[in-house]
């Protein structure tokens, strides 16, 4: 038996951004469900953070979730097992109020299995798997006991574990200890969007790009085989964020005319200017990009240092806001615990990008 694994789908990401919503829908329409149909997969586990906002859901986002995911699963007879992640829960000390319960707690979808209170052990074709929703103050003791007592060798959940990459270059320093999960053969988790593995614990990573931090990072979904107890990774071929180096030292009008822009529609672009000696060529280059109908184009220039910095440093000039904030904190000459400052800044950053 094969089980498709999703996590951190974040319907409504970035303040219900329409371009991101279309990018998400494209993944399900052109990548995820076609793969399930081709391989006759009829079971999905969702490891938390189904929706993005903790406090409410936008009506259009709710419709997109229903039309492009929930209804497809129901119509095609796919059994859907979903646990609550931290973004699905309204309060931080209890999972009692959550998007899964409020949206689908009384649903007519007979294929739907929702878990938000405590871990549950499932027998999936002879393979025992424990699913664990987000751990909070209210369910902590019961959840820890359930994980200690279970005979299941496979654990899947939504955990915050120290030492794993949250996003590119940023490690979690304030989570659960890895030793907590030593008894399990394999642990698979949502929560961190960057896929990574240490020992028996693997973060599967998000399915698609949602912020500039995701640029050029592996995104996709996984398929678990209950017979071999192995996990296969299926990469999402579509990118939402593109960084394009510009250097007109040897560029011609013909080069611009032949520029491949087929993947740029409805995406976000950063043009990193290395050499700009011909304003006319540069304008033609931007016109060519605009004709591809991207969501946004930003130009990053460094007129003071173009002759002395290399390409990698130019790309660094286009880093996302969170990376810049964390680098700033690391460069501070203070005795205060910098990881605590980083965590506060990350929480403020996440709140800021979701403000109306």
Short mmCIF file of C-alpha atoms in Angstrom, two decimals:
data_model
loop_
_atom_site.label_atom_id
_atom_site.label_comp_id
_atom_site.label_asym_id
_atom_site.label_seq_id
_atom_site.Cartn_x
_atom_site.Cartn_y
_atom_site.Cartn_z
CA UNK A 1 0.00 0.00 0.00
CA UNK A 2 1.24 3.49 -0.86
CA UNK A 3 0.31 6.66 1.03
CA UNK A 4 0.83 10.15 -0.40
CA UNK A 5 2.17 12.54 2.25
CA UNK A 6 1.40 16.26 2.32
CA UNK A 7 2.23 18.88 4.95
CA UNK A 8 2.42 22.65 5.33
CA UNK A 9 0.11 23.34 2.40
CA UNK A 10 -0.79 26.72 3.95
CA UNK A 11 -3.94 27.52 1.98
CA UNK A 12 -4.25 31.31 2.18
CA UNK A 13 -0.50 31.96 2.40
CA UNK A 14 0.89 35.49 2.27
CA UNK A 15 -2.33 37.30 3.07
CA UNK A 16 -4.35 35.18 0.61
CA UNK A 17 -2.09 36.24 -2.24
CA UNK A 18 -3.78 35.36 -5.52
CA UNK A 19 -0.57 34.46 -7.36
CA UNK A 20 0.48 32.08 -4.61
CA UNK A 21 -3.00 30.54 -4.59
CA UNK A 22 -2.75 29.88 -8.34
CA UNK A 23 0.71 28.37 -7.82
CA UNK A 24 -0.72 26.05 -5.18
CA UNK A 25 -3.67 25.05 -7.34
CA UNK A 26 -1.34 24.35 -10.27
CA UNK A 27 0.60 21.91 -8.09
CA UNK A 28 -2.53 19.89 -7.26
CA UNK A 29 -3.96 20.08 -10.77
CA UNK A 30 -0.79 19.30 -12.74
CA UNK A 31 1.52 17.43 -10.34
CA UNK A 32 -0.08 15.88 -7.26
CA UNK A 33 -3.41 14.41 -8.37
CA UNK A 34 -2.11 13.25 -11.78
CA UNK A 35 0.63 11.32 -9.95
CA UNK A 36 -1.92 9.71 -7.60
CA UNK A 37 -4.13 8.71 -10.54
CA UNK A 38 -1.23 7.29 -12.53
CA UNK A 39 -0.03 5.23 -9.55
CA UNK A 40 -3.49 4.29 -8.21
CA UNK A 41 -2.84 5.87 -4.79
CA UNK A 42 -6.03 6.16 -2.76
CA UNK A 43 -4.74 7.33 0.64
CA UNK A 44 -3.35 10.71 1.75
CA UNK A 45 -1.81 11.70 5.09
CA UNK A 46 -1.65 15.44 5.76
CA UNK A 47 0.84 16.27 8.52
CA UNK A 48 -0.51 19.66 9.57
CA UNK A 49 -0.71 23.34 8.63
CA UNK A 50 -3.49 22.79 6.13
CA UNK A 51 -4.44 26.47 6.33
CA UNK A 52 -2.17 29.47 6.88
CA UNK A 53 -3.94 31.88 9.22
CA UNK A 54 -4.53 30.93 12.81
CA UNK A 55 -7.39 33.35 13.39
CA UNK A 56 -9.66 33.09 10.35
CA UNK A 57 -9.94 32.00 6.72
CA UNK A 58 -10.72 34.06 3.65
CA UNK A 59 -13.87 32.95 1.77
CA UNK A 60 -11.98 32.59 -1.54
CA UNK A 61 -9.27 30.55 0.19
CA UNK A 62 -11.93 28.29 1.74
CA UNK A 63 -13.47 27.80 -1.72
CA UNK A 64 -10.08 27.00 -3.27
CA UNK A 65 -9.34 24.45 -0.55
CA UNK A 66 -12.73 22.79 -1.07
CA UNK A 67 -12.81 22.89 -4.89
CA UNK A 68 -9.21 21.97 -5.68
CA UNK A 69 -8.38 19.56 -2.88
CA UNK A 70 -11.12 18.34 -0.54
CA UNK A 71 -13.75 17.76 -3.25
CA UNK A 72 -11.26 16.06 -5.55
CA UNK A 73 -10.32 13.63 -2.78
CA UNK A 74 -14.00 12.92 -2.07
CA UNK A 75 -14.96 12.50 -5.74
CA UNK A 76 -12.06 10.13 -6.43
CA UNK A 77 -12.56 8.01 -3.32
CA UNK A 78 -9.30 8.99 -1.64
CA UNK A 79 -9.12 8.37 2.10
CA UNK A 80 -7.78 11.55 3.70
CA UNK A 81 -6.18 11.53 7.15
CA UNK A 82 -5.39 15.03 8.48
CA UNK A 83 -3.79 16.27 11.71
CA UNK A 84 -3.80 19.83 13.02
CA UNK A 85 -0.59 21.85 12.80
CA UNK A 86 0.22 25.02 14.73
CA UNK A 87 -1.13 27.22 11.91
CA UNK A 88 -4.43 25.36 12.03
CA UNK A 89 -5.06 26.19 15.71
CA UNK A 90 -6.54 29.44 17.05
CA UNK A 91 -5.02 29.26 20.54
CA UNK A 92 -1.43 28.42 21.43
CA UNK A 93 -2.18 26.38 24.57
CA UNK A 94 -4.97 24.21 23.15
CA UNK A 95 -5.98 22.69 19.81
CA UNK A 96 -9.68 22.86 20.70
CA UNK A 97 -10.48 25.56 18.12
CA UNK A 98 -8.91 24.75 14.78
CA UNK A 99 -9.56 25.13 11.07
CA UNK A 100 -10.03 21.40 10.45
CA UNK A 101 -12.78 21.14 13.03
CA UNK A 102 -14.53 24.38 12.13
CA UNK A 103 -14.43 23.77 8.37
CA UNK A 104 -14.88 20.01 8.18
CA UNK A 105 -15.82 18.73 11.63
CA UNK A 106 -19.42 18.15 10.50
CA UNK A 107 -18.67 17.49 6.85
CA UNK A 108 -20.48 15.03 4.63
CA UNK A 109 -17.15 13.81 3.23
CA UNK A 110 -17.14 10.17 4.41
CA UNK A 111 -13.51 9.75 3.32
CA UNK A 112 -12.23 12.32 5.84
CA UNK A 113 -10.47 11.48 9.13
CA UNK A 114 -9.48 14.44 11.33
CA UNK A 115 -7.21 14.43 14.40
CA UNK A 116 -6.41 17.41 16.60
CA UNK A 117 -6.71 16.26 20.22
CA UNK A 118 -4.05 13.57 20.70
CA UNK A 119 -1.95 11.01 18.80
CA UNK A 120 -3.75 8.11 17.12
CA UNK A 121 -2.36 4.75 16.02
CA UNK A 122 -3.50 3.45 12.63
CA UNK A 123 -3.12 0.05 11.03
CA UNK A 124 -2.39 0.75 7.38
CA UNK A 125 -2.35 -2.58 5.57
CA UNK A 126 -0.42 -4.24 8.41
CA UNK A 127 1.93 -1.31 9.04
CA UNK A 128 1.22 0.49 12.32
CA UNK A 129 1.68 4.25 12.06
CA UNK A 130 1.12 6.80 14.81
CA UNK A 131 -0.15 10.23 13.74
CA UNK A 132 0.51 13.05 16.22
CA UNK A 133 -1.11 16.51 15.90
CA UNK A 134 0.56 19.70 17.12
CA UNK A 135 1.78 19.38 20.72
CA UNK A 136 0.47 22.12 23.04
CA UNK A 137 0.14 22.61 26.79
CA UNK A 138 -3.24 20.90 26.91
CA UNK A 139 -2.29 17.69 25.10
CA UNK A 140 1.43 17.54 25.96
CA UNK A 141 1.31 14.98 28.77
CA UNK A 142 -1.17 12.69 27.04
CA UNK A 143 0.73 12.91 23.76
CA UNK A 144 4.10 12.11 25.32
CA UNK A 145 2.60 9.09 27.08
CA UNK A 146 0.95 7.87 23.88
CA UNK A 147 4.24 8.11 21.98
CA UNK A 148 6.08 6.32 24.80
CA UNK A 149 3.53 3.50 25.00
CA UNK A 150 2.85 2.86 21.31
CA UNK A 151 4.17 -0.25 19.58
CA UNK A 152 4.15 1.57 16.22
CA UNK A 153 7.60 1.89 14.68
CA UNK A 154 6.59 4.72 12.35
CA UNK A 155 5.66 8.15 13.74
CA UNK A 156 4.31 10.99 11.64
CA UNK A 157 3.38 14.39 13.03
CA UNK A 158 3.92 18.10 13.25
CA UNK A 159 6.89 18.59 15.56
CA UNK A 160 9.39 21.31 16.43
CA UNK A 161 12.71 19.53 16.98
CA UNK A 162 16.07 21.14 17.75
CA UNK A 163 18.84 20.95 15.17
CA UNK A 164 16.82 20.83 11.95
CA UNK A 165 16.75 23.39 9.16
CA UNK A 166 13.59 25.50 9.33
CA UNK A 167 14.34 27.24 6.06
CA UNK A 168 17.55 27.68 4.08
CA UNK A 169 20.46 28.21 6.49
CA UNK A 170 18.36 28.63 9.65
CA UNK A 171 18.43 25.87 12.26
CA UNK A 172 15.87 25.37 15.02
CA UNK A 173 17.55 25.97 18.37
CA UNK A 174 14.55 25.94 20.71
CA UNK A 175 12.58 22.73 20.19
CA UNK A 176 12.22 19.16 21.40
CA UNK A 177 15.32 17.01 21.80
CA UNK A 178 15.90 14.33 19.15
CA UNK A 179 16.31 11.71 21.87
CA UNK A 180 12.55 11.97 22.55
CA UNK A 181 11.97 10.03 19.32
CA UNK A 182 14.79 7.48 19.64
CA UNK A 183 12.44 4.49 20.00
CA UNK A 184 10.96 4.89 16.51
CA UNK A 185 12.48 3.39 13.38
CA UNK A 186 11.36 6.42 11.37
CA UNK A 187 9.85 9.80 12.23
CA UNK A 188 8.40 12.03 9.50
CA UNK A 189 7.31 15.56 10.29
CA UNK A 190 5.75 18.65 8.86
CA UNK A 191 6.30 22.16 10.33
CA UNK A 192 9.68 23.12 8.83
CA UNK A 193 9.47 23.92 5.12
CA UNK A 194 13.02 22.86 4.30
CA UNK A 195 13.43 19.10 3.80
CA UNK A 196 16.19 17.61 5.95
CA UNK A 197 17.12 14.38 7.73
CA UNK A 198 19.24 13.51 10.75
CA UNK A 199 19.25 9.96 12.02
CA UNK A 200 15.75 8.48 12.15
CA UNK A 201 13.98 11.86 11.85
CA UNK A 202 13.07 13.51 8.55
CA UNK A 203 11.34 16.81 7.82
CA UNK A 204 9.55 16.31 4.51
CA UNK A 205 9.40 19.99 3.55
CA UNK A 206 6.68 22.07 1.91
CA UNK A 207 5.13 21.21 -1.43
CA UNK A 208 5.71 24.51 -3.20
CA UNK A 209 7.40 27.88 -2.91
CA UNK A 210 5.63 30.56 -0.88
CA UNK A 211 8.35 33.11 0.01
CA UNK A 212 11.68 34.25 -1.40
CA UNK A 213 13.37 32.01 1.20
CA UNK A 214 12.10 29.08 -0.88
CA UNK A 215 13.87 30.19 -4.04
CA UNK A 216 16.00 27.47 -5.61
CA UNK A 217 15.12 25.02 -2.81
CA UNK A 218 13.74 21.52 -3.21
CA UNK A 219 9.95 21.40 -2.95
CA UNK A 220 7.56 18.52 -3.51
CA UNK A 221 5.66 15.71 -1.80
CA UNK A 222 6.44 12.19 -0.57
CA UNK A 223 4.99 8.72 -0.96
CA UNK A 224 5.28 6.15 1.84
CA UNK A 225 5.30 2.43 1.00
CA UNK A 226 3.84 0.37 3.88
CA UNK A 227 5.45 -2.83 2.56
CA UNK A 228 9.06 -1.61 2.30
CA UNK A 229 8.51 1.17 4.86
CA UNK A 230 10.42 3.50 2.58
CA UNK A 231 9.69 7.08 1.56
CA UNK A 232 9.96 8.29 -2.04
CA UNK A 233 10.28 12.00 -2.84
CA UNK A 234 8.40 13.49 -5.83
CA UNK A 235 9.70 16.91 -6.78
CA UNK A 236 7.45 19.80 -7.79
CA UNK A 237 8.91 21.08 -11.11
CA UNK A 238 7.29 24.53 -10.88
CA UNK A 239 8.99 27.59 -9.36
CA UNK A 240 7.28 30.77 -8.20
CA UNK A 241 10.41 32.84 -7.58
CA UNK A 242 13.15 33.48 -10.14
CA UNK A 243 16.48 35.30 -9.87
CA UNK A 244 17.90 36.30 -13.26
CA UNK A 245 21.44 37.58 -13.72
CA UNK A 246 21.75 40.51 -16.13
CA UNK A 247 25.03 41.26 -17.90
CA UNK A 248 24.91 43.14 -21.19
CA UNK A 249 28.67 43.10 -21.82
CA UNK A 250 28.16 40.64 -24.67
CA UNK A 251 24.37 40.74 -24.99
CA UNK A 252 22.65 41.43 -28.30
CA UNK A 253 19.08 42.21 -29.33
CA UNK A 254 18.92 38.68 -30.78
CA UNK A 255 19.83 37.25 -27.36
CA UNK A 256 16.90 39.10 -25.81
CA UNK A 257 14.53 37.94 -28.54
CA UNK A 258 15.57 34.32 -27.89
CA UNK A 259 15.30 34.59 -24.09
CA UNK A 260 13.22 31.72 -22.69
CA UNK A 261 10.42 33.26 -20.63
CA UNK A 262 8.02 30.33 -20.83
CA UNK A 263 8.17 29.64 -17.07
CA UNK A 264 7.82 33.24 -15.90
CA UNK A 265 4.07 33.86 -16.19
CA UNK A 266 2.47 34.62 -12.79
CA UNK A 267 5.83 34.43 -11.00
CA UNK A 268 8.04 36.82 -9.01
CA UNK A 269 11.33 37.91 -10.57
CA UNK A 270 14.46 39.56 -9.22
CA UNK A 271 16.88 40.84 -11.85
CA UNK A 272 20.43 40.90 -10.47
CA UNK A 273 22.40 43.50 -12.45
CA UNK A 274 26.06 42.62 -12.91
CA UNK A 275 26.86 44.89 -15.87
CA UNK A 276 24.52 47.50 -17.34
CA UNK A 277 26.37 49.45 -20.02
CA UNK A 278 23.59 49.83 -22.57
CA UNK A 279 20.33 51.40 -21.28
CA UNK A 280 18.53 50.54 -24.52
CA UNK A 281 19.40 46.83 -24.23
CA UNK A 282 18.39 46.89 -20.57
CA UNK A 283 14.97 48.39 -21.40
CA UNK A 284 14.43 45.75 -24.09
CA UNK A 285 15.39 43.06 -21.58
CA UNK A 286 12.83 44.32 -19.04
CA UNK A 287 10.18 44.65 -21.76
CA UNK A 288 10.81 41.01 -22.71
CA UNK A 289 10.31 39.94 -19.09
CA UNK A 290 7.18 42.07 -18.73
CA UNK A 291 5.69 40.47 -21.83
CA UNK A 292 5.81 37.12 -20.03
CA UNK A 293 3.22 38.54 -17.58
CA UNK A 294 4.98 37.95 -14.25
CA UNK A 295 3.39 39.11 -10.98
CA UNK A 296 6.30 41.36 -10.10
CA UNK A 297 9.79 42.32 -11.25
CA UNK A 298 12.39 43.84 -8.92
CA UNK A 299 15.79 45.05 -10.05
CA UNK A 300 18.78 44.74 -7.71
CA UNK A 301 21.75 46.93 -8.59
CA UNK A 302 25.05 47.69 -6.88
CA UNK A 303 26.67 50.52 -8.80
CA UNK A 304 29.45 50.92 -6.20
CA UNK A 305 30.72 47.35 -6.27
CA UNK A 306 29.94 45.83 -9.65
CA UNK A 307 33.64 45.48 -10.47
CA UNK A 308 34.72 43.88 -7.19
CA UNK A 309 31.97 41.46 -6.08
CA UNK A 310 31.24 38.09 -7.62
CA UNK A 311 27.96 36.58 -8.76
CA UNK A 312 27.19 34.83 -5.48
CA UNK A 313 27.56 38.10 -3.59
CA UNK A 314 25.24 39.84 -6.04
CA UNK A 315 22.62 37.18 -5.46
CA UNK A 316 23.03 37.72 -1.72
CA UNK A 317 21.95 41.31 -2.30
CA UNK A 318 18.55 39.88 -3.21
CA UNK A 319 18.08 37.85 -0.03
CA UNK A 320 14.71 37.72 1.64
CA UNK A 321 13.82 39.96 4.60
CA UNK A 322 14.02 37.20 7.21
CA UNK A 323 17.56 36.25 6.17
CA UNK A 324 18.68 39.87 6.37
CA UNK A 325 17.17 40.25 9.85
CA UNK A 326 18.86 37.11 11.14
CA UNK A 327 22.22 38.08 9.66
CA UNK A 328 21.90 41.47 11.35
CA UNK A 329 21.25 39.84 14.72
CA UNK A 330 24.24 37.52 14.32
CA UNK A 331 26.49 40.52 13.67
CA UNK A 332 25.38 42.33 16.84
CA UNK A 333 28.02 42.57 19.56
CA UNK A 334 25.78 41.77 22.52
CA UNK A 335 25.77 39.18 25.29
CA UNK A 336 22.02 38.47 25.04
CA UNK A 337 20.94 35.08 23.65
CA UNK A 338 20.70 35.83 19.92
CA UNK A 339 18.50 32.81 19.20
CA UNK A 340 15.74 34.31 21.35
CA UNK A 341 15.95 37.58 19.42
CA UNK A 342 15.83 35.66 16.13
CA UNK A 343 12.74 33.77 17.25
CA UNK A 344 10.92 37.00 18.18
CA UNK A 345 11.87 38.57 14.84
CA UNK A 346 10.67 35.49 12.98
CA UNK A 347 7.30 35.59 14.74
CA UNK A 348 6.95 39.34 14.00
CA UNK A 349 7.97 38.75 10.39
CA UNK A 350 5.37 35.99 9.95
CA UNK A 351 2.67 38.23 11.45
CA UNK A 352 3.71 41.18 9.28
CA UNK A 353 3.48 39.35 5.96
CA UNK A 354 -0.05 38.23 6.81
CA UNK A 355 -1.39 41.67 7.74
CA UNK A 356 -4.23 43.03 5.64
#
